[in-house]
Coordinates of C-alpha atoms (C1' of nucleotides) in Angstrom, one line a residue:
Chain A
M1055 CA -4.8 -33.9 25.4
G1056 CA -3.0 -31.0 23.5
S1057 CA 0.3 -31.3 25.1
D1058 CA 2.2 -30.6 21.7
K1059 CA 4.2 -27.8 23.6
S1060 CA 6.9 -30.8 24.1
T1061 CA 7.1 -30.8 20.4
A1062 CA 9.8 -28.4 19.5
G1063 CA 11.0 -27.7 22.9
T1064 CA 12.9 -30.6 24.7
A1065 CA 14.1 -33.1 22.2
V1066 CA 17.1 -33.2 20.6
G1067 CA 18.9 -30.8 22.9
S1068 CA 22.8 -32.0 24.6
A1069 CA 22.4 -35.1 24.1
A1070 CA 26.0 -36.8 24.2
G1071 CA 29.4 -36.3 22.6
A1072 CA 28.6 -37.6 19.0
P1073 CA 29.4 -34.4 17.2
L1074 CA 28.7 -34.8 14.2
T1075 CA 25.4 -37.3 13.6
G1076 CA 23.2 -35.1 15.9
A1077 CA 21.9 -33.2 12.9
R1078 CA 19.9 -32.9 9.7
I1079 CA 17.2 -35.7 10.1
G1080 CA 16.0 -34.4 13.6
R1081 CA 14.4 -31.7 12.1
V1082 CA 13.6 -29.8 15.5
A1083 CA 12.8 -26.9 13.2
A1084 CA 9.0 -27.3 12.7
P1085 CA 7.9 -24.1 13.0
I1086 CA 5.1 -24.0 15.5
R1087 CA 3.3 -21.2 14.0
E1088 CA 3.1 -22.9 10.9
Q1089 CA 1.3 -25.8 12.5
V1090 CA -1.0 -23.7 14.3
L1091 CA -1.8 -22.9 10.7
D1092 CA -2.1 -25.7 9.0
V1093 CA -4.6 -26.8 12.2
I1094 CA -6.5 -24.0 12.1
R1095 CA -6.7 -23.9 8.6
Q1096 CA -7.8 -27.3 8.1
G1097 CA -10.0 -27.2 11.0
I1098 CA -12.4 -24.1 9.0
L1099 CA -11.7 -26.5 5.1
D1100 CA -13.1 -29.1 7.2
F1101 CA -15.5 -27.5 9.1
Q1102 CA -15.3 -28.3 12.3
L1103 CA -15.4 -25.0 12.7
R1104 CA -18.2 -23.4 11.2
P1105 CA -18.3 -19.7 9.4
G1106 CA -20.0 -17.2 11.9
Q1107 CA -18.2 -19.1 14.6
R1108 CA -16.5 -17.1 16.7
L1109 CA -12.8 -17.4 17.6
I1110 CA -11.7 -16.6 20.9
E1111 CA -7.7 -16.1 21.7
R1112 CA -7.5 -17.6 25.4
E1113 CA -10.0 -20.9 23.7
L1114 CA -7.3 -21.1 20.9
I1115 CA -4.7 -21.1 23.3
E1116 CA -5.7 -23.5 25.6
Q1117 CA -6.9 -26.1 23.1
L1118 CA -3.2 -26.0 21.2
G1119 CA -0.9 -25.0 23.6
V1120 CA 0.5 -22.0 22.1
S1121 CA 1.2 -19.0 23.7
R1122 CA -1.1 -15.8 22.8
P1123 CA 1.4 -14.2 19.6
T1124 CA 1.1 -17.4 17.8
I1125 CA -2.6 -17.5 18.1
R1126 CA -3.0 -13.7 17.1
E1127 CA 0.0 -14.2 14.7
V1128 CA -2.2 -16.9 12.8
L1129 CA -5.0 -15.1 12.3
S1130 CA -3.6 -12.5 11.2
R1131 CA -2.5 -14.9 7.9
L1132 CA -5.7 -16.3 7.3
V1133 CA -7.7 -12.6 7.8
A1134 CA -4.8 -12.6 4.4
E1135 CA -6.6 -15.3 2.8
G1136 CA -10.0 -14.3 3.9
L1137 CA -10.9 -17.4 5.5
V1138 CA -11.5 -14.9 9.5
T1139 CA -13.1 -11.6 9.9
I1140 CA -11.4 -9.6 12.6
Q1141 CA -14.2 -7.7 13.8
P1142 CA -12.3 -4.5 16.1
Q1143 CA -12.6 -4.8 19.7
H1144 CA -14.5 -7.8 19.1
G1145 CA -12.5 -10.4 17.6
A1146 CA -12.2 -13.1 15.1
T1147 CA -14.6 -14.8 13.8
V1148 CA -14.3 -17.2 11.2
A1149 CA -15.2 -15.6 8.3
V1150 CA -19.1 -15.7 6.5
L1151 CA -18.9 -15.6 2.6
S1152 CA -21.4 -13.7 1.4
P1153 CA -23.9 -14.6 -2.4
V1154 CA -22.7 -11.4 -3.6
E1155 CA -18.6 -12.2 -2.8
A1156 CA -19.2 -16.0 -4.0
E1157 CA -20.5 -15.0 -7.6
D1158 CA -17.3 -12.4 -7.9
I1159 CA -14.7 -15.3 -7.4
Y1160 CA -16.1 -17.7 -9.2
E1161 CA -16.0 -15.5 -12.1
M1162 CA -13.0 -14.6 -11.3
R1163 CA -11.8 -18.3 -11.4
V1164 CA -12.9 -18.7 -14.7
P1165 CA -10.6 -16.7 -16.6
L1166 CA -7.5 -18.0 -14.0
E1167 CA -8.3 -21.5 -14.3
V1168 CA -8.6 -21.6 -17.7
L1169 CA -5.2 -20.1 -17.2
V1170 CA -3.6 -22.2 -14.9
M1171 CA -4.9 -25.5 -17.4
Q1172 CA -3.4 -23.9 -20.0
R1173 CA 0.0 -23.5 -18.1
F1174 CA -0.4 -27.1 -17.3
V1175 CA -0.6 -28.3 -20.8
K1176 CA 2.2 -26.2 -22.1
R1177 CA 4.6 -27.3 -19.1
A1178 CA 3.5 -30.3 -17.5
T1179 CA 6.2 -33.8 -17.9
D1180 CA 4.1 -36.4 -19.7
E1181 CA 4.6 -37.8 -15.8
E1182 CA 2.4 -35.6 -14.4
I1183 CA -0.3 -35.6 -17.2
A1184 CA -0.1 -39.5 -16.2
Q1185 CA -0.6 -38.5 -12.7
L1186 CA -3.1 -36.1 -13.2
R1187 CA -5.4 -38.8 -14.9
G1188 CA -4.6 -41.4 -12.2
A1189 CA -6.0 -38.8 -9.5
L1190 CA -8.8 -38.9 -12.6
G1191 CA -9.5 -42.0 -11.3
R1192 CA -9.3 -41.8 -7.5
I1193 CA -12.5 -39.3 -7.5
E1194 CA -14.1 -41.4 -9.9
E1195 CA -13.9 -45.0 -8.3
I1196 CA -15.4 -42.1 -4.6
T1197 CA -17.7 -40.8 -6.5
E1198 CA -18.7 -43.8 -7.9
A1199 CA -19.1 -45.3 -3.9
G1200 CA -21.1 -42.9 -3.5
S1201 CA -18.2 -41.5 -0.7
E1202 CA -18.1 -38.5 1.9
T1203 CA -18.2 -35.6 0.2
Q1204 CA -15.1 -35.0 2.7
S1205 CA -13.1 -37.8 0.7
R1206 CA -14.6 -36.1 -2.3
L1207 CA -13.0 -33.1 -1.4
R1208 CA -9.7 -34.5 -0.6
A1209 CA -9.1 -36.5 -3.7
K1210 CA -10.0 -33.2 -5.5
D1211 CA -7.4 -31.3 -3.9
D1212 CA -5.3 -33.8 -5.1
F1213 CA -6.6 -33.6 -8.2
Y1214 CA -5.4 -29.9 -7.9
Q1215 CA -2.5 -29.9 -6.3
I1216 CA -1.2 -31.9 -9.5
V1217 CA -2.3 -29.4 -12.0
F1218 CA -0.7 -26.5 -9.4
E1219 CA 2.6 -28.6 -10.0
G1220 CA 2.8 -28.8 -13.1
A1221 CA 1.2 -25.4 -14.3
R1222 CA 5.2 -24.1 -12.5
S1223 CA 3.3 -20.8 -11.0
P1224 CA 3.5 -20.6 -7.5
V1225 CA 1.4 -17.1 -8.1
L1226 CA -0.9 -18.2 -9.6
A1227 CA -1.6 -21.1 -7.7
Q1228 CA -0.9 -19.7 -4.4
T1229 CA -3.8 -17.4 -5.5
L1230 CA -6.3 -20.0 -6.9
Q1231 CA -5.7 -21.9 -3.2
T1232 CA -6.9 -19.1 -1.8
M1233 CA -9.9 -18.6 -3.7
Q1234 CA -10.7 -22.5 -3.6
G1235 CA -9.8 -22.0 0.2
R1236 CA -13.3 -19.0 0.2
I1237 CA -15.3 -21.1 -2.3
R1238 CA -15.5 -24.7 0.7
L1239 CA -16.2 -21.7 3.3
L1240 CA -18.9 -21.8 1.2
R1241 CA -20.1 -24.9 0.9
A1242 CA -19.9 -25.0 4.3
T1243 CA -22.4 -21.8 5.0
S1244 CA -25.0 -23.8 2.5
L1245 CA -24.0 -27.1 3.9
A1246 CA -24.5 -28.2 0.6
T1247 CA -22.5 -30.5 -1.1
A1248 CA -23.8 -29.6 -3.8
G1249 CA -25.0 -32.9 -4.9
R1250 CA -24.3 -33.0 -8.7
P1251 CA -21.2 -35.2 -9.1
E1252 CA -22.0 -37.2 -11.9
A1253 CA -21.8 -34.4 -13.9
S1254 CA -18.9 -32.5 -12.4
L1255 CA -17.0 -35.7 -12.7
E1256 CA -17.5 -35.5 -16.7
E1257 CA -16.7 -31.8 -17.1
I1258 CA -13.4 -32.8 -15.3
R1259 CA -13.3 -35.7 -17.7
Q1260 CA -12.9 -33.5 -20.5
L1261 CA -11.0 -31.7 -19.0
V1262 CA -8.0 -34.2 -18.4
G1263 CA -9.0 -35.5 -22.0
A1264 CA -8.3 -32.1 -23.4
I1265 CA -5.4 -32.1 -21.8
E1266 CA -3.8 -35.6 -23.2
R1267 CA -4.5 -34.0 -26.5
R1268 CA -2.9 -30.7 -25.5
D1269 CA -5.6 -28.7 -27.4
L1270 CA -5.4 -25.3 -25.6
D1271 CA -9.4 -24.2 -26.5
A1272 CA -11.1 -27.3 -25.8
V1273 CA -9.0 -27.1 -21.9
A1274 CA -9.9 -23.5 -21.3
A1275 CA -13.9 -24.8 -22.6
A1276 CA -13.6 -27.8 -20.3
A1277 CA -12.4 -25.2 -17.4
T1278 CA -14.9 -22.6 -17.7
A1279 CA -17.8 -24.8 -18.4
H1280 CA -16.7 -26.6 -15.5
V1281 CA -16.3 -23.9 -13.1
R1282 CA -19.4 -22.1 -14.0
N1283 CA -21.6 -24.7 -13.4
A1284 CA -20.0 -25.4 -10.4
A1285 CA -21.3 -21.7 -9.5
A1286 CA -24.4 -21.8 -10.9
S1287 CA -25.0 -25.1 -8.5
A1288 CA -23.2 -23.4 -5.8
L1289 CA -25.0 -20.0 -5.7
S1290 CA -28.6 -21.5 -7.2
Q1291 CA -28.0 -23.9 -3.2
L1292 CA -27.1 -20.8 -1.5
A1293 CA -30.5 -18.6 -3.2
E1294 CA -32.4 -21.8 -2.1
N1295 CA -30.9 -21.6 1.3
E1296 CA -31.7 -17.9 2.1
A1297 CA -35.2 -18.2 0.8
E1298 CA -36.2 -20.2 3.3
T1299 CA -33.8 -18.2 6.2
A1300 CA -35.6 -15.5 5.3
Q1301 CA -38.6 -17.4 5.1
R1302 CA -38.5 -18.3 9.0
Chain B
M1481 CA 9.8 12.0 16.1
G1482 CA 8.0 8.9 16.6
S1483 CA 6.5 9.7 20.2
D1484 CA 3.1 8.2 18.4
K1485 CA 3.1 6.1 21.5
S1486 CA 0.9 8.9 23.7
T1487 CA -1.4 9.0 20.3
A1488 CA -4.1 6.0 22.2
G1489 CA -2.5 5.7 25.4
T1490 CA -3.3 8.3 27.9
A1491 CA -5.4 11.1 26.9
V1492 CA -9.2 9.8 27.2
G1493 CA -8.0 8.2 30.8
S1494 CA -10.8 9.6 34.1
A1495 CA -10.7 13.1 33.5
A1496 CA -13.0 14.8 35.5
G1497 CA -16.7 14.6 36.0
A1498 CA -18.5 14.7 32.3
P1499 CA -19.5 11.4 32.0
L1500 CA -20.8 12.5 28.5
T1501 CA -19.3 14.2 25.9
G1502 CA -15.5 12.3 26.3
A1503 CA -16.7 9.8 23.9
R1504 CA -17.7 9.3 20.3
I1505 CA -15.3 11.8 18.7
G1506 CA -12.1 11.4 21.0
R1507 CA -11.7 8.6 18.5
V1508 CA -8.9 6.9 20.6
A1509 CA -8.9 3.8 18.4
A1510 CA -6.2 4.2 16.2
P1511 CA -5.0 0.6 15.5
I1512 CA -1.6 0.8 15.8
R1513 CA -1.0 -1.6 14.1
E1514 CA -2.2 -0.4 10.4
Q1515 CA -0.7 2.1 11.2
V1516 CA 2.1 0.6 11.5
L1517 CA 1.5 -1.8 8.4
D1518 CA 0.9 1.1 6.3
V1519 CA 3.7 2.9 7.1
I1520 CA 6.0 0.3 6.1
R1521 CA 4.1 -1.0 2.9
Q1522 CA 3.9 2.5 1.9
G1523 CA 7.8 2.7 1.9
I1524 CA 8.2 -0.4 -0.1
L1525 CA 5.2 0.9 -3.0
D1526 CA 7.7 4.5 -2.7
F1527 CA 10.4 2.0 -3.4
Q1528 CA 11.7 4.4 0.5
L1529 CA 12.3 0.2 1.4
R1530 CA 14.2 -1.3 -1.8
P1531 CA 14.1 -5.4 -2.9
G1532 CA 16.4 -7.1 -0.9
Q1533 CA 16.8 -4.9 2.1
R1534 CA 16.1 -6.7 4.9
L1535 CA 14.1 -6.0 7.7
I1536 CA 15.6 -6.8 10.9
E1537 CA 13.0 -7.0 13.7
R1538 CA 14.7 -4.6 16.0
E1539 CA 15.7 -1.2 14.5
L1540 CA 11.2 -1.7 13.0
I1541 CA 10.7 -1.4 16.6
E1542 CA 13.6 1.6 17.0
Q1543 CA 12.4 3.5 14.2
L1544 CA 8.2 3.2 14.1
G1545 CA 8.2 3.0 18.4
V1546 CA 6.3 -0.3 18.8
S1547 CA 6.8 -3.8 20.0
R1548 CA 7.5 -6.9 19.0
P1549 CA 4.8 -8.6 18.8
T1550 CA 3.2 -5.7 16.4
I1551 CA 6.3 -5.7 14.5
R1552 CA 5.9 -8.6 13.0
E1553 CA 2.0 -9.3 13.0
V1554 CA 3.0 -6.5 10.7
L1555 CA 5.5 -8.6 8.6
S1556 CA 3.3 -11.2 8.7
R1557 CA 0.5 -9.5 6.9
L1558 CA 2.8 -8.1 4.6
V1559 CA 4.3 -11.6 3.4
A1560 CA 0.7 -12.6 2.7
E1561 CA 0.7 -9.7 0.6
G1562 CA 3.8 -10.4 -1.5
L1563 CA 5.8 -7.2 -0.2
V1564 CA 7.6 -9.4 1.6
T1565 CA 9.8 -12.4 1.8
I1566 CA 10.5 -14.3 5.1
Q1567 CA 13.7 -17.1 5.1
P1568 CA 12.9 -19.2 7.8
Q1569 CA 15.6 -18.6 10.4
H1570 CA 17.0 -16.1 9.1
G1571 CA 14.5 -12.9 8.6
A1572 CA 12.1 -10.3 6.5
T1573 CA 13.0 -8.8 3.9
V1574 CA 11.8 -6.7 1.1
A1575 CA 10.5 -9.1 -1.7
V1576 CA 12.2 -9.7 -4.6
L1577 CA 10.4 -10.1 -8.3
S1578 CA 11.8 -12.2 -10.3
P1579 CA 10.8 -11.7 -14.2
V1580 CA 9.5 -15.2 -14.1
E1581 CA 6.9 -13.9 -11.5
A1582 CA 6.5 -11.1 -13.1
E1583 CA 5.0 -12.2 -15.5
D1584 CA 2.7 -14.7 -14.3
I1585 CA 1.5 -12.4 -12.5
Y1586 CA 0.9 -10.0 -15.6
E1587 CA -0.7 -12.8 -17.4
M1588 CA -3.3 -12.9 -14.6
R1589 CA -3.8 -9.6 -14.5
V1590 CA -5.3 -10.1 -18.1
P1591 CA -8.6 -10.9 -17.6
L1592 CA -9.1 -9.8 -13.7
E1593 CA -8.5 -6.8 -15.0
V1594 CA -11.0 -7.1 -17.8
L1595 CA -13.2 -8.2 -15.5
V1596 CA -12.9 -5.7 -12.8
M1597 CA -13.9 -2.8 -16.1
Q1598 CA -16.7 -4.4 -17.3
R1599 CA -17.8 -4.4 -14.0
F1600 CA -17.3 -0.2 -14.2
V1601 CA -19.5 -0.5 -17.2
K1602 CA -22.0 -2.5 -15.3
R1603 CA -22.1 -0.6 -12.1
A1604 CA -21.1 2.5 -11.5
T1605 CA -23.2 5.7 -12.0
D1606 CA -22.3 8.4 -14.2
E1607 CA -21.1 11.0 -11.6
E1608 CA -18.4 8.3 -11.4
I1609 CA -16.9 8.1 -14.6
A1610 CA -17.7 11.0 -14.7
Q1611 CA -14.9 10.8 -11.9
L1612 CA -13.1 8.4 -13.6
R1613 CA -12.5 11.0 -17.1
G1614 CA -11.6 13.6 -13.8
A1615 CA -9.1 11.1 -13.3
L1616 CA -7.5 11.2 -16.9
G1617 CA -7.3 14.8 -17.0
R1618 CA -5.2 14.1 -14.1
I1619 CA -3.3 11.5 -15.2
E1620 CA -2.7 14.3 -18.7
E1621 CA -1.8 16.9 -17.3
I1622 CA 1.2 15.2 -15.7
T1623 CA 1.9 13.5 -17.7
E1624 CA 2.6 16.8 -20.9
A1625 CA 4.0 18.4 -17.3
G1626 CA 7.0 15.5 -17.7
S1627 CA 6.7 15.5 -13.8
E1628 CA 7.9 13.3 -11.1
T1629 CA 7.2 9.4 -11.6
Q1630 CA 5.9 9.3 -7.8
S1631 CA 3.0 12.0 -8.8
R1632 CA 2.3 9.7 -12.4
L1633 CA 1.9 6.8 -10.3
R1634 CA -0.1 8.4 -7.8
A1635 CA -2.4 9.9 -10.0
K1636 CA -3.0 5.5 -11.7
D1637 CA -3.6 4.8 -8.3
D1638 CA -6.7 7.3 -7.8
F1639 CA -7.7 6.4 -11.6
Y1640 CA -7.9 2.7 -10.0
Q1641 CA -9.6 3.7 -7.3
I1642 CA -12.4 5.1 -8.6
V1643 CA -12.2 2.3 -11.0
F1644 CA -12.2 -0.5 -8.1
E1645 CA -15.4 1.5 -6.4
G1646 CA -17.0 1.9 -8.7
A1647 CA -17.2 -1.9 -9.7
R1648 CA -18.4 -3.7 -6.9
S1649 CA -16.3 -5.6 -6.0
P1650 CA -14.0 -5.9 -3.1
V1651 CA -12.8 -9.5 -4.0
L1652 CA -12.4 -8.9 -7.3
A1653 CA -10.8 -5.1 -6.2
Q1654 CA -8.4 -6.7 -3.4
T1655 CA -6.9 -8.9 -5.8
L1656 CA -6.2 -6.7 -8.5
Q1657 CA -4.3 -4.3 -5.9
T1658 CA -2.1 -6.5 -4.4
M1659 CA -1.3 -7.5 -8.1
Q1660 CA -0.7 -4.0 -8.7
G1661 CA 1.5 -3.8 -5.4
R1662 CA 4.4 -6.9 -6.4
I1663 CA 4.4 -5.0 -9.6
R1664 CA 5.5 -2.1 -8.2
L1665 CA 8.1 -4.1 -6.9
L1666 CA 9.4 -4.8 -9.7
R1667 CA 9.6 -1.6 -11.4
A1668 CA 11.4 -0.6 -8.2
T1669 CA 13.5 -3.7 -8.8
S1670 CA 14.8 -2.8 -12.6
L1671 CA 14.8 0.9 -11.9
A1672 CA 12.8 1.1 -14.8
T1673 CA 9.5 3.8 -14.4
A1674 CA 9.4 2.4 -17.6
G1675 CA 9.1 5.3 -19.5
R1676 CA 6.1 4.8 -22.3
P1677 CA 4.2 7.9 -20.3
E1678 CA 2.7 8.8 -23.7
A1679 CA 1.8 5.9 -25.2
S1680 CA 0.3 4.2 -21.7
L1681 CA -1.5 7.7 -21.8
E1682 CA -3.3 6.8 -24.9
E1683 CA -4.5 3.7 -24.0
I1684 CA -6.3 5.0 -20.9
R1685 CA -8.0 7.4 -23.2
Q1686 CA -8.9 4.3 -25.4
L1687 CA -10.0 2.6 -22.1
V1688 CA -12.4 5.6 -20.7
G1689 CA -13.9 6.2 -24.2
A1690 CA -14.7 2.7 -24.2
I1691 CA -15.8 3.2 -21.3
E1692 CA -17.7 6.3 -22.1
R1693 CA -19.7 4.2 -24.1
R1694 CA -20.9 1.1 -23.1
D1695 CA -19.1 -0.6 -25.6
L1696 CA -18.0 -3.7 -23.5
D1697 CA -15.7 -5.3 -26.4
A1698 CA -13.9 -1.9 -26.5
V1699 CA -13.0 -1.7 -22.9
A1700 CA -11.8 -5.4 -22.6
A1701 CA -9.6 -4.6 -26.0
A1702 CA -8.3 -1.9 -24.5
A1703 CA -7.9 -3.0 -21.3
T1704 CA -5.9 -5.7 -22.5
A1705 CA -3.4 -3.9 -24.7
H1706 CA -3.3 -1.3 -22.0
V1707 CA -2.0 -4.9 -19.7
R1708 CA 0.1 -6.6 -22.2
N1709 CA 2.1 -3.0 -22.9
A1710 CA 2.9 -2.6 -19.3
A1711 CA 4.2 -6.0 -18.7
A1712 CA 5.9 -5.9 -22.5
S1713 CA 7.8 -3.1 -21.4
A1714 CA 8.5 -3.2 -18.3
L1715 CA 9.7 -7.3 -18.9
S1716 CA 12.0 -6.6 -21.9
Q1717 CA 12.8 -3.8 -20.1
L1718 CA 14.2 -5.8 -16.9
A1719 CA 15.4 -8.7 -19.2
E1720 CA 17.7 -5.7 -20.1
N1721 CA 18.7 -4.9 -16.3
E1722 CA 19.5 -8.4 -15.8
A1723 CA 22.0 -8.9 -19.1
E1724 CA 23.7 -6.0 -17.7
T1725 CA 24.7 -7.1 -14.4
A1726 CA 25.3 -10.7 -15.6
Q1727 CA 28.2 -9.2 -17.8
R1728 CA 29.6 -7.2 -14.7
Chain C
dA49 C1' -41.2 -2.9 32.0
dC50 C1' -37.8 -0.3 30.7
dC51 C1' -33.8 2.4 31.3
dG52 C1' -29.2 2.8 33.0
dG53 C1' -25.2 1.9 35.6
dC54 C1' -22.1 -1.9 36.6
dT55 C1' -19.3 -5.7 36.4
dC56 C1' -17.4 -9.2 32.9
dA57 C1' -15.3 -11.2 29.7
dT58 C1' -12.4 -10.4 25.1
dT59 C1' -9.3 -7.5 22.4
dG60 C1' -5.2 -4.2 22.0
dT61 C1' 0.0 -3.4 23.2
dC62 C1' 3.7 -3.6 26.0
dA63 C1' 8.5 -4.9 28.4
dG64 C1' 11.2 -8.7 29.4
dA65 C1' 13.4 -13.2 29.1
dC66 C1' 15.6 -17.3 27.2
dA67 C1' 16.3 -21.2 23.9
dA68 C1' 17.7 -21.6 18.7
dT69 C1' 19.7 -21.6 14.8
dA70 C1' 22.8 -18.4 11.0
dT71 C1' 26.5 -15.5 10.1
dT72 C1' 30.9 -14.2 11.0
dT73 C1' 34.6 -13.9 12.8
dG74 C1' 38.9 -15.5 14.6
dA75 C1' 42.5 -18.9 15.1
dG76 C1' 45.3 -22.3 13.9
dT77 C1' 47.2 -24.8 10.6
dG78 C1' 48.8 -27.0 6.1
Chain D
dC1050 C1' 48.8 -17.6 2.1
dA1051 C1' 44.9 -20.0 1.6
dC1052 C1' 42.2 -22.8 4.0
dT1053 C1' 39.4 -25.1 7.4
dC1054 C1' 36.7 -25.4 11.9
dA1055 C1' 35.5 -23.2 16.5
dA1056 C1' 33.8 -19.2 19.4
dA1057 C1' 31.4 -15.0 19.2
dT1058 C1' 27.7 -12.0 17.7
dA1059 C1' 23.3 -11.3 16.5
dT1060 C1' 18.7 -12.1 14.7
dT1061 C1' 14.8 -14.6 15.4
dG1062 C1' 10.7 -18.0 17.3
dT1063 C1' 8.4 -18.4 20.9
dC1064 C1' 6.9 -17.8 25.6
dT1065 C1' 4.7 -15.7 29.9
dG1066 C1' 3.1 -12.1 32.3
dA1067 C1' 0.8 -7.6 33.0
dC1068 C1' -1.7 -3.4 32.0
dA1069 C1' -5.6 -0.3 29.6
dA1070 C1' -9.7 0.1 26.5
dT1071 C1' -13.3 -1.6 24.7
dG1072 C1' -17.9 -4.0 24.3
dA1073 C1' -21.5 -6.8 26.3
dG1074 C1' -24.1 -9.2 29.4
dC1075 C1' -26.6 -8.5 33.8
dC1076 C1' -29.1 -6.9 37.5
dG1077 C1' -31.3 -3.5 40.0
dG1078 C1' -34.4 1.2 40.4
dT1079 C1' -37.7 3.6 38.8

DNA sequence: ACCGGCTCATTGTCAGACAATATTTGAGTG
DNA sequence: CACTCAAATATTGTCTGACAATGAGCCGGT
């Protein structure tokens, strides 16, 4: 199964005499820990690893075929991202987002998302704006087809990816990306998928329209509305879940 | 010097027969890597480690008396905090903040700081507000005494500590704390200390006043002004420095 | 049926090792 | 004398193996 070990190790080695060609494309260096990081993060973000689930080092080692130091480094990184919690003598678990934290994150997201969207307006090329329109189109398709949550999430990720690129602010992008990751945790917790795809879509349409018109105020309004609505939807659903759980 | 090794190791072990007393207070567990993390972070924040300086694993190991995995874990964490940069096959250096990044961070800080201050107004106890006034007093003293940059920074840290506590939003607090850390890097880069202590002090006075009156709008205005001015000052100084360096 | 002790699972930390790559130094040449 | 190429060195990336210490669950005794 997971015998990825060989990936980096052997491969290129000492082939023959060809002295110049052997380099560049070989690209032996695909830092293992980056790969591991991506795998686990994706596992969390795709809900394969559920919030609250324990992440036992030995198991991860076996499944991924890497060594313990690597795993530990990766887990540390994920802690920093807020996707994993470590209890001192007890180990790592996939983070569980409390409603209060979720609310905070949404509240922080509002102004930051306004900022990034306005940046996009100011800095993106026409081509990038066109790409954004394209990404919107894909979201529309998926929503109309009533497709899986997974693919809609992915389409939205693409959308944001374009925004982040065009906004030319790595710091802002990274912060927002982390926040969105944590919020996705929430979605896993509340099983949600907060089924308001149509409303959400319309908000995004508004947003893209405002961006194309380069109307900063409208952009701010649309971004604010979008995040606020998403927050309201997610939190109410969460509250519901909470109530149910409590009743039991 | 750094023979902290013994801290955890020997201590409690297998003393004699006393079966019950050995526990609790002993507190053998002071996670080494947390200590290491604090030491290095503090080193960076106190300018002992200058931006751009290389952080060679072997040296850190020798100086701190811990093992390599520990060091690497800590460095990873610091990367996540934005205080350290790692270039793939080349190692870690203390992060250097570019003017562009700095501007971004300040811009993000504005709305977040408004948020945290408003939260403080809404959630802090009267006692906490009084503590804030006290912290302001200490900043005043230090400023009037024309004391060292270091102690003024520390006093301001205390001030913010109270704000973060009272705002009851760990997520927000952590984000802002990280940002402030990165900004402090900037200060080290531009040697700065941005000598505008009086103006800054007056702004903080305004802020505290608004908080005591529980005037949310005034709080927002004061917080915005404070961050904006700090940004302007820091960035202009940075630009100056840049120009000088370029001339040479 | 409850409490205490014991075993086991898991983490925290270390030491040492090896390969792969970047940087620097040095030597040879035009 | 400047420049290019090759060897030597320094440093990171990763693995293996080991041990102590702590927390959790189980089992037997009262």
